[in-house]
XYZ file of C-alpha atoms in Angstrom:
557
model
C -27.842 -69.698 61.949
C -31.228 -71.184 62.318
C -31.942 -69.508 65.981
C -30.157 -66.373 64.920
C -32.843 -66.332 61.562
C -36.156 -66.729 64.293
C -34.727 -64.284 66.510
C -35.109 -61.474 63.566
C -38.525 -62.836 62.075
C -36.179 -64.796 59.452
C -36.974 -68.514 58.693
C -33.346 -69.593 57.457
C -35.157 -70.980 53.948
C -36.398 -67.801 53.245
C -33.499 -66.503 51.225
C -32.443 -68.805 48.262
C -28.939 -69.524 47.453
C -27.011 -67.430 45.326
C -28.381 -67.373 41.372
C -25.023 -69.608 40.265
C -23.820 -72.498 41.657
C -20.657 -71.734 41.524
C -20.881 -68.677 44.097
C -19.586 -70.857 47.527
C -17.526 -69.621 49.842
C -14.198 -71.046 47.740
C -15.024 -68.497 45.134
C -12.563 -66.162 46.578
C -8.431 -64.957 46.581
C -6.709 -67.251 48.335
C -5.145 -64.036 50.380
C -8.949 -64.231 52.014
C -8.103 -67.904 53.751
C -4.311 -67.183 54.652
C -5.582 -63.746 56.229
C -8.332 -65.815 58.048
C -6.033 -68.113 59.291
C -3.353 -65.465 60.259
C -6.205 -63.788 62.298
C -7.140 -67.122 63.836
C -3.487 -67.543 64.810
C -3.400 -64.513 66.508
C -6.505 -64.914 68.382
C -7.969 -61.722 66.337
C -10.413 -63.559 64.433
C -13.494 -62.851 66.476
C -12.516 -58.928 67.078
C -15.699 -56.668 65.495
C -14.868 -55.652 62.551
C -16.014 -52.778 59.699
C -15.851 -53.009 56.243
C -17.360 -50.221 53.414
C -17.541 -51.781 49.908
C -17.677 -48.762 47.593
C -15.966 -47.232 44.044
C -13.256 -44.461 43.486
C -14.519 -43.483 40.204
C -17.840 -43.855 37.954
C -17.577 -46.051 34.594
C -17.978 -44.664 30.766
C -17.041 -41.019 31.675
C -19.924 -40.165 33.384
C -20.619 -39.112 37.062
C -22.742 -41.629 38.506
C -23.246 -45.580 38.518
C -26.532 -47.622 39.288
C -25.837 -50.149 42.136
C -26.457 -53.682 41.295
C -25.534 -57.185 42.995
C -26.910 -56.269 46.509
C -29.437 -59.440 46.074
C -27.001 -62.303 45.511
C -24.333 -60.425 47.849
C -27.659 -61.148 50.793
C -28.280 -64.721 49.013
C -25.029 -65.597 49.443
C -25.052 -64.070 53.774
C -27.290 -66.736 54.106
C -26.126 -69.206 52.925
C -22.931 -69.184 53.683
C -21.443 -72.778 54.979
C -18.164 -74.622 54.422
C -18.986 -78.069 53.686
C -16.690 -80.811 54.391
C -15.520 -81.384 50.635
C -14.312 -77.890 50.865
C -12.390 -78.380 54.529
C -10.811 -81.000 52.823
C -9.525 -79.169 50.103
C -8.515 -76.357 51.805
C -6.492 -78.501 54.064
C -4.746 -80.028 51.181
C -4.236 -76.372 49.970
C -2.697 -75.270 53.094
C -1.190 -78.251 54.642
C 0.817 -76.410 57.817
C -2.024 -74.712 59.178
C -3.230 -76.369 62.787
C -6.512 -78.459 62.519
C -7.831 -75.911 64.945
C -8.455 -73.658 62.174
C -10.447 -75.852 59.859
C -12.663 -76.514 63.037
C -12.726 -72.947 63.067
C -13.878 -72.906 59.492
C -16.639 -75.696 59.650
C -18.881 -73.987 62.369
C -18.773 -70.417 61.037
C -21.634 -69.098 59.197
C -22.982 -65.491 58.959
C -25.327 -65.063 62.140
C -22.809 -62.542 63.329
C -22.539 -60.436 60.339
C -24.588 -57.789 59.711
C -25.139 -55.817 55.870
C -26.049 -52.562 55.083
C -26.601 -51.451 52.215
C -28.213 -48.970 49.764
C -30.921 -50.434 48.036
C -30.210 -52.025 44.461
C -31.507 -50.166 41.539
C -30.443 -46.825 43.457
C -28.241 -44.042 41.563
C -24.680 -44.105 43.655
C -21.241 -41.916 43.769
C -17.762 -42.798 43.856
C -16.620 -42.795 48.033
C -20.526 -43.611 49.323
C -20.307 -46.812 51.464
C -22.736 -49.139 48.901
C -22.718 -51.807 51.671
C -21.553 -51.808 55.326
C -20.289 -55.276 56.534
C -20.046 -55.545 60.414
C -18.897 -59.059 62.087
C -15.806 -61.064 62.910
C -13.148 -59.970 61.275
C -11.993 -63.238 59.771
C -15.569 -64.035 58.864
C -16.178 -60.739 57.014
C -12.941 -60.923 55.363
C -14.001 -64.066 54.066
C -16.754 -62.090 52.040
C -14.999 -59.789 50.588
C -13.958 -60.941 46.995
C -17.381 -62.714 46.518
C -18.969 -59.200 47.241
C -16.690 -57.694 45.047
C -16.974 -59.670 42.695
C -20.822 -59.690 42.788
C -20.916 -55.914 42.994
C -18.439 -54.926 40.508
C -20.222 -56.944 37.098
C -23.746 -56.078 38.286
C -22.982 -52.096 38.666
C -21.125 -51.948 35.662
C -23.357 -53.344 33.378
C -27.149 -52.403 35.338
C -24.987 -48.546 34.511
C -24.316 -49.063 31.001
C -28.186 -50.531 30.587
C -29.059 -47.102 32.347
C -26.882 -45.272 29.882
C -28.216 -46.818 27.027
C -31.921 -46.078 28.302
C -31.193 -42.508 28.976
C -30.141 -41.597 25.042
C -32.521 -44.003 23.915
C -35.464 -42.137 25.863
C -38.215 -43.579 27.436
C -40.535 -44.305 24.247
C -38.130 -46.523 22.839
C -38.117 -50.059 23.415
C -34.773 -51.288 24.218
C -34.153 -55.408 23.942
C -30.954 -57.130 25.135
C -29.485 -59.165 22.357
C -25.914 -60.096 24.173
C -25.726 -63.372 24.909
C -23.497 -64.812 22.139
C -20.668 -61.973 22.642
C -21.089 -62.559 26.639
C -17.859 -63.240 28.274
C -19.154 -66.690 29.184
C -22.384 -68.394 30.116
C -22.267 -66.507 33.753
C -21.542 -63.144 31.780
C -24.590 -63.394 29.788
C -27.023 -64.193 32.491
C -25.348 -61.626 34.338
C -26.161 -59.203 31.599
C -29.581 -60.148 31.262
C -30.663 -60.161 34.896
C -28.647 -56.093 35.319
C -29.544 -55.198 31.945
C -33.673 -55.411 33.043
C -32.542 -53.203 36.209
C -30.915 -50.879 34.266
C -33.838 -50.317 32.071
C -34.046 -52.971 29.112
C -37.619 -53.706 28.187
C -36.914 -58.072 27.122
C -34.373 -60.084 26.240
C -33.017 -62.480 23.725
C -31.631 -65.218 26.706
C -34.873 -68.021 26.974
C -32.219 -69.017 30.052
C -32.435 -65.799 31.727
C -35.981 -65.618 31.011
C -36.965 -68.836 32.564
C -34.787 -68.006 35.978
C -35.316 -64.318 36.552
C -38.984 -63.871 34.824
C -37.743 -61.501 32.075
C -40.003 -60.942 28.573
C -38.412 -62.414 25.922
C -37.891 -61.111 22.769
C -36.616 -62.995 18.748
C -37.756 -63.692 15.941
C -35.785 -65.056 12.821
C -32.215 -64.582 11.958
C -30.210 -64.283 8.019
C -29.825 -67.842 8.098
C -33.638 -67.978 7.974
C -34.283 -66.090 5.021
C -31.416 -67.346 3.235
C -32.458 -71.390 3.392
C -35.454 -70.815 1.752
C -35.655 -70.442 -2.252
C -39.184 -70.051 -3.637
C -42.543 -69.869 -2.474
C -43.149 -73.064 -4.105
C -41.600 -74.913 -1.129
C -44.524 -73.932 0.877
C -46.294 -76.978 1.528
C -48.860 -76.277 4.110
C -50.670 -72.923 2.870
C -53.455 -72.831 4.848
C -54.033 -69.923 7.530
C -56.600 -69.638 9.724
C -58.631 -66.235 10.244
C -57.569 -64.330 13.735
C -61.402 -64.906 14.981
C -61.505 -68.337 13.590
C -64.261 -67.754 11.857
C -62.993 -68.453 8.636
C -59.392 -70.228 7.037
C -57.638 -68.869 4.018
C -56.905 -72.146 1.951
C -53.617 -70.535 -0.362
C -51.880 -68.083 2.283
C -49.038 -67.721 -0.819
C -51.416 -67.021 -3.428
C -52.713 -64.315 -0.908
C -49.476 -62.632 -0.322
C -48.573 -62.474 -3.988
C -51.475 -60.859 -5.123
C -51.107 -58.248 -2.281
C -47.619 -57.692 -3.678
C -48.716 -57.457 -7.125
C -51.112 -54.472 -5.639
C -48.050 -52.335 -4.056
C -45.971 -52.693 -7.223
C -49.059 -51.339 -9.436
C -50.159 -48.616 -6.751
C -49.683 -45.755 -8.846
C -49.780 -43.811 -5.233
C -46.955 -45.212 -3.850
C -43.803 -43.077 -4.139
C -41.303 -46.136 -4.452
C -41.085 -48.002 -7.662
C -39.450 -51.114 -7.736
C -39.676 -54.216 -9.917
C -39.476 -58.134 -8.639
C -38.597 -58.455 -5.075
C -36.353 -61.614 -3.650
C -39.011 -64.870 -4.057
C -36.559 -66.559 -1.804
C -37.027 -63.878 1.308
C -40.970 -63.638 0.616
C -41.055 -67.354 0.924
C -39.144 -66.832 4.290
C -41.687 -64.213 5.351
C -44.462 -66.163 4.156
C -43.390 -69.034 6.756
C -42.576 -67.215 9.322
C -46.106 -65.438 9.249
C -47.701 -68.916 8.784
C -45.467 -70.692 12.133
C -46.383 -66.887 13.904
C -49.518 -64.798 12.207
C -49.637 -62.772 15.821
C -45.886 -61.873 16.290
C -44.905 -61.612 12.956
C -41.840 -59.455 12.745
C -39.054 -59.940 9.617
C -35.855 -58.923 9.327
C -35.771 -57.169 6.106
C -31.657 -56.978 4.909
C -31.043 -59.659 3.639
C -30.845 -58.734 -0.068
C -32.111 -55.108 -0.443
C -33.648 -53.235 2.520
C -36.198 -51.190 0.159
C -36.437 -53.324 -3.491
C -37.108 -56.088 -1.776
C -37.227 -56.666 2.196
C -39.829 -53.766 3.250
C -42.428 -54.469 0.179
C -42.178 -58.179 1.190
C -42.714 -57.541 4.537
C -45.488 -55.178 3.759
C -47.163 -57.656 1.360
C -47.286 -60.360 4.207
C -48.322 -57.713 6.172
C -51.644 -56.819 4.389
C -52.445 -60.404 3.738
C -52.188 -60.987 7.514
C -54.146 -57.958 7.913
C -57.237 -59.103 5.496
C -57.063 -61.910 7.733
C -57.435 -59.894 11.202
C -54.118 -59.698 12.395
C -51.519 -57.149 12.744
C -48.157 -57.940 11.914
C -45.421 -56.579 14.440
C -43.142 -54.845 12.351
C -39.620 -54.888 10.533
C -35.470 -55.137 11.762
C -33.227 -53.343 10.076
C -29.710 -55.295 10.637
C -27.479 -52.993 8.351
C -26.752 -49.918 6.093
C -27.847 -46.803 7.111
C -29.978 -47.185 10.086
C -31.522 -43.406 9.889
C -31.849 -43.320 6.556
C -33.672 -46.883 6.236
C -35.971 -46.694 9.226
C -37.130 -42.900 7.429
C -37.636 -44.281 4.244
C -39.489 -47.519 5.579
C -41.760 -45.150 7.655
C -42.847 -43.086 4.698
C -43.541 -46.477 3.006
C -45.360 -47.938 5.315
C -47.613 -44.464 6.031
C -47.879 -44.152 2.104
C -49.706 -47.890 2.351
C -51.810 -46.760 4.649
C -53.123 -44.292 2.792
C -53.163 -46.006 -0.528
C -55.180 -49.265 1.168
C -56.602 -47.147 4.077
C -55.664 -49.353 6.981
C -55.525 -47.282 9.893
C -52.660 -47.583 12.279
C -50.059 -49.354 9.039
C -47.581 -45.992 9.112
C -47.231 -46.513 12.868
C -45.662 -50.303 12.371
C -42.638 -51.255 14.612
C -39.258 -50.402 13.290
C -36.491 -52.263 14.993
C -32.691 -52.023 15.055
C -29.473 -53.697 15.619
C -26.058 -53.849 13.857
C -23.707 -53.701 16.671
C -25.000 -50.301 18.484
C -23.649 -48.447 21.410
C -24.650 -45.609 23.537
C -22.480 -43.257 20.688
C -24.654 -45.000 17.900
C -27.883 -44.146 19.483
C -27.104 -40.737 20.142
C -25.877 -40.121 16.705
C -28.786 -41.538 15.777
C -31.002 -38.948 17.526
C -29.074 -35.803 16.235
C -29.435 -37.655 12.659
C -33.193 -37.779 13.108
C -34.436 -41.853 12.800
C -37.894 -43.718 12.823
C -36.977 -46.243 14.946
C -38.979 -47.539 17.651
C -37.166 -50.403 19.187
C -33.154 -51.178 19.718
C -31.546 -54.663 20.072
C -28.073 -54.239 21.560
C -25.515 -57.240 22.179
C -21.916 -56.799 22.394
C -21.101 -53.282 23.749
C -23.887 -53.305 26.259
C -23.172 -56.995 28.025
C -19.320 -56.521 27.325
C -18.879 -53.072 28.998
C -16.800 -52.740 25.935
C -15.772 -49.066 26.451
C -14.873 -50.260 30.138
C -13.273 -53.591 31.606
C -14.267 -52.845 35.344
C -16.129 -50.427 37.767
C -13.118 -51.244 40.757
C -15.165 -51.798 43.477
C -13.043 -52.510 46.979
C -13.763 -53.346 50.553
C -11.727 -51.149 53.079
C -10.945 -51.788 56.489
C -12.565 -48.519 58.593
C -13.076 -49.899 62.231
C -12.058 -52.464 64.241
C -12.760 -53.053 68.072
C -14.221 -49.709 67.875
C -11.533 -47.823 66.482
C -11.304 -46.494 63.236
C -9.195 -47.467 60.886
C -7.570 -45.485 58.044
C -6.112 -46.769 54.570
C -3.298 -43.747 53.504
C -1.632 -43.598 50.157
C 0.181 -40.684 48.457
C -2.341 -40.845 45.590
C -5.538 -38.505 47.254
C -8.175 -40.694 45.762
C -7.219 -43.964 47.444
C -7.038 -42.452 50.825
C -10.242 -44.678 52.574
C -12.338 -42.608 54.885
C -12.536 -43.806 58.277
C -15.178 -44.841 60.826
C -18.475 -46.839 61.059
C -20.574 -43.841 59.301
C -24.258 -43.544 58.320
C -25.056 -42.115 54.882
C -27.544 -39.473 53.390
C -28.887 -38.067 50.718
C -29.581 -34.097 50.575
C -32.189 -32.750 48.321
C -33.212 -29.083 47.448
C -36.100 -26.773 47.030
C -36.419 -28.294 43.390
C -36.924 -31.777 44.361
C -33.308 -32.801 43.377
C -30.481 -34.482 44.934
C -27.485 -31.835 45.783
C -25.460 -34.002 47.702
C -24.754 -36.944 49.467
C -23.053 -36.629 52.968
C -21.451 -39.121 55.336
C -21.909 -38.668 59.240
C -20.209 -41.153 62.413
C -22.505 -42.889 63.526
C -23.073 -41.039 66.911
C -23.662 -38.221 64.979
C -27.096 -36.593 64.738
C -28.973 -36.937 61.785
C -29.545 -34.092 59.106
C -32.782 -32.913 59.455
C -35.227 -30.953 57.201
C -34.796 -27.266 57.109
C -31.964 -27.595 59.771
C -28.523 -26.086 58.015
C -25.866 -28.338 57.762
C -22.217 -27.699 56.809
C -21.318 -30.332 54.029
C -17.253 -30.258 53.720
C -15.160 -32.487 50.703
C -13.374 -35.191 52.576
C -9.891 -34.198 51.400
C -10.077 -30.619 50.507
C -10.089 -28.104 52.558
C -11.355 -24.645 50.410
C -14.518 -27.023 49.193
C -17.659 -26.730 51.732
C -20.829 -25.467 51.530
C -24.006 -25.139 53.955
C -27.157 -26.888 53.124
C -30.608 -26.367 54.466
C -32.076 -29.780 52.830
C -35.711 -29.857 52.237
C -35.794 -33.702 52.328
C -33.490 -35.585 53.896
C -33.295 -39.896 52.694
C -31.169 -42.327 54.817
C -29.273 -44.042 52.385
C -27.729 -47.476 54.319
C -30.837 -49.925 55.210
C -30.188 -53.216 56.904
C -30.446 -56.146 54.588
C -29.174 -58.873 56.837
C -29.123 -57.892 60.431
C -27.301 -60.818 62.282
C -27.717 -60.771 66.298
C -28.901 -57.571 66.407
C -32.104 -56.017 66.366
C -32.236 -54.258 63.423
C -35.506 -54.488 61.222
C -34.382 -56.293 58.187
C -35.441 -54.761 54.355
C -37.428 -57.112 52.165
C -35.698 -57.808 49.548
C -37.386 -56.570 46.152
C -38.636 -58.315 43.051
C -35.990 -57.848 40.033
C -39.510 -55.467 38.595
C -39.312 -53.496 41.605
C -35.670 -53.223 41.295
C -36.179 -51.998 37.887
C -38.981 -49.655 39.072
C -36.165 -47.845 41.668
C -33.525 -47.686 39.035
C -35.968 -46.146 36.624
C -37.312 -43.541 39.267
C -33.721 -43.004 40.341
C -32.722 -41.744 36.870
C -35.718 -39.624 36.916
C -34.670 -37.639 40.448
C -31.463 -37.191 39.430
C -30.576 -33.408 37.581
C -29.973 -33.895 33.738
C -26.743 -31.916 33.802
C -25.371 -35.025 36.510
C -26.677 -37.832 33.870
C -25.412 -36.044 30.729
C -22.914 -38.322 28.450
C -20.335 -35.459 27.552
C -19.212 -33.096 30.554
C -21.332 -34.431 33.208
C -21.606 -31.959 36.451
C -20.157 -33.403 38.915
C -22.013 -34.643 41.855
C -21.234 -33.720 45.423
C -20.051 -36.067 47.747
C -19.387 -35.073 51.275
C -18.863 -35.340 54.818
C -19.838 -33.571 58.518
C -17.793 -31.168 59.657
C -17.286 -33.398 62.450
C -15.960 -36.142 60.409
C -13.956 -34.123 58.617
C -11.888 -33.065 61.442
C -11.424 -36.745 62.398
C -10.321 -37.825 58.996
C -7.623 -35.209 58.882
C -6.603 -35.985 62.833
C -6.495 -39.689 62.157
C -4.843 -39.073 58.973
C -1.851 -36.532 60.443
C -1.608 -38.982 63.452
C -1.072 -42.418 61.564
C 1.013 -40.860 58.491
C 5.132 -40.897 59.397
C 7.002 -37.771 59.520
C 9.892 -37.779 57.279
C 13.194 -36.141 58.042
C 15.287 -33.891 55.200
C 18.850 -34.732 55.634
């Protein structure tokens, strides 16, 4: 593997192994090692073989996915050894297969294998080849649950991120709070790693934040709040200024008589009488531990009686001081409502005490939301500037599964054709290259398969861009930019030039432009347009040859 590495400008260290332990080549169906050793048996296991990993159908009802998992799918390429802990279970596993094979097993690696792939972060269809796996057939079948399963996670999830980002709207800050509700300690640093693709600003996982460099994000919880009782707990009360030019001996009595000022402010257009001492103690210790990130969850007892004016009076006391408290969370009740009402408090304070900037103070939100919730949200009309989303964004929970699979299309040169009675799990055949069409108005309007003799579409040049399966849909386009889709990520013996792989802020930076190329009626949530996915005319014919020559002829009796 070494020598293979230098030959393509690759020291073999250069690629870390996969993120999780756990991903070795044993993390796979045991179908993968019988089929291996079939092959072997045979003497097919060296034939050339090509596999497309792609998806029938796009997740959460909408017409497009955001491909995720390319990274560890290359980590694991190269790093891909048996070790001799593994030969020996395997041989325990599958006691009547000839030693021959398991010598077989402990010198293959992937110098033979080459990946293409589209690059991660990118805006896919259902049909498109994601990744191209070439190599030895037993070798490549090896790979194929670990890519599926490393694909399958990562594009559902980076998708519903994306989703979630495009009803939220780019102003909004969106934080990933999924981590308890994650199916699993993988599942959650799954979701916080594809969640950051798909277009989450931080998250709540210090794990994830450590191993993939994403902001973090927290501040208190309930239980917080709740375990204090009175401000008289407060031992240490002192508070240093935010220039240190000056400390503030009784931060307590400070707070209080900033309180006492908003309930007398004749101004103000809220009248309410003793707040909860127990949550302004809370507040007052939470500012103390964190004067410059000083953000409370305000539901505890009574959003606007008593957790907004407490928040607000710690707020002005850390102001007099020279900071500038973060802002509130709203947890529960009615999110549009609340975050209104707490906006015209806090710009009614700023007025009344004529601190610039106070009305504009953060407004978070949780409380189990959803893509539904925030677009329900919008048509309510809200003040809220920030989301933190847990369960239904790291569960998929309106989805189990994207379905990716890895089909069989050539072998020895000759392409290969998967045929089933239901239309949409007919595989298209051949080793194909991939492209993306756009139009006069700088959008995508359709992606088109080609062989890989074929020429490729070029700008201004009209091509004729036919639906695999159907014969009545075609249509000629003249594209006015034409984007090769497959880039080699792994190249193996040949001499491909091998893609860098990104940073996980450049992956975000694709997915992010991505959204912004596609057409709005494509990314809609309800009654998406469908996108266009196509082949060559040439290919076309092929498919439907291949297909009429492998498929058996019944008889009527």
């Amino acid at each position: 593997m070494e020598s293979m590495a230098k030959e393509n400008g690759l020291a073999a260290s250069s690629i870390p192994a996969a993120t999780n332990p756990m991903v070795t080549p044993l993390l796979t169906d045991q179908y993968q090692f019988t089929m291996a050793y079939a092959y072997w048996k045979a003497g097919k296991h060296q034939e050339r073989a090509v596999f497309d990993l792609f998806f029938r159908k796009s997740p959460f009802g909408g017409e497009y996915t955001v491909f995720g998992g390319l990274e560890e799918c290359i980590r694991f390429v190269a790093n891909f050894r048996l070790d001799e802990e593994e030969i020996s279970y395997l041989q325990s596993v599958m006691p009547r297969c000839e030693d021959g094979f398991f010598e077989f097993l402990r010198d293959i690696d992937c110098s033979d294998v080459e990946v293409y792939a589209i690059p991660e972060g990118s805006v896919v269809f259902p049909k498109m080849p994601l990744m191209r796996v070439e190599g030895p057939v037993a070798v490549v079948q090896l790979l194929e649950t670990p890519f599926v399963n490393l694909v399958n996670f990562a594009s559902l999830v980076t998708t519903n991120a994306a989703r979630h980002r495009l009803v939220a709207g780019k102003s909004k800050t969106l934080l990933e709070f999924g981590l308890r509700r994650a199916q699993g300690p993988d599942g959650g640093m799954s979701a916080s790693r594809y969640c950051y693709i798909g277009g989450f600003d931080a998250t709540s996982n210090v794990a994830a934040g450590k191993l993939f460099g994403i902001p973090l994000c927290g501040t208190h919880s309930h239980a917080f709040v709740s375990s204090f009782m009175s401000p008289n707990e407060i031992i240490n009360r002192e508070l240093q200024s935010h220039d240190g030019s000056s400390t503030c001996q009784d931060f307590v009595n400070l707070v209080q008589t900033w309180l006492s000022k908003l309930q007398h402010a004749v101004s103000l257009p809220w009248f309410f009488g003793d707040t909860s001492q127990s949550e302004l103690a809370a507040f007052i210790s939470y500012a103390l531990a964190f004067p410059h990130n000083f953000l409370a969850l305000v539901d505890t007892y009574n959003v606007m009686r008593s957790g907004v004016p407490n928040f607000c009076a710690v707020a002005l006391a850390l102001n007099e001081l020279g900071y500038k408290a973060n802002g509130i969370r709203l947890d529960s009740g009615d999110l549009s409502y609340l975050s209104i009402e707490s906006r015209k408090f806090f710009h009614a304070i700023e007025k009344e005490f004529c601190i610039s900037g106070f009305g504009k103070t953060t407004i978070a939100a949780s409380n189990d939301l959803n893509e539904e919730t925030l677009d329900a949200l919008n048509k309510q009309g809200h003040e809220i500037d920030s989301y933190g989303i847990g369960t239904h964004l790291v569960t998929c929970y309106s989805q189990a599964a994207l379905g990716c699979v890895f089909k069989l299309v050539e072998i020895n040169n000759k392409p290969r054709m998967k045929l089933s009675e239901d239309i949409t799990k007919v595989s298209i055949p051949c080793k194909k290259q991939c492209f993306r069409l756009y139009g006069s108005e700088g959008f995508p309007l359709v992606d088109i398969m080609l062989g890989v003799n074929e020429p490729s579409p070029k700008v201004g040049e009209r091509i004729l861009c036919r639906h695999p399966f159907i014969e009545s849909k075609r249509a000629y386009v003249v594209p006015q930019r034409v984007e090769e889709l497959l880039k080699c990520y792994w190249p193996g013996k040949s001499y491909e030039k091998r893609e860098e792989l990104p940073s996980l802020q450049e992956m975000r930076n694709h997915c992010m432009q991505q959204l912004q190329k596609m057409r709005s009626d494509h990314m809609r949530r309800l009654n998406p347009t469908p996108y266009k996915v196509s082949v060559s005319g040439k290919l076309y014919d092929f498919i439907h040859f291949l297909w009429l020559s492998e498929a058996p002829v019944g008889e009527l009796q």
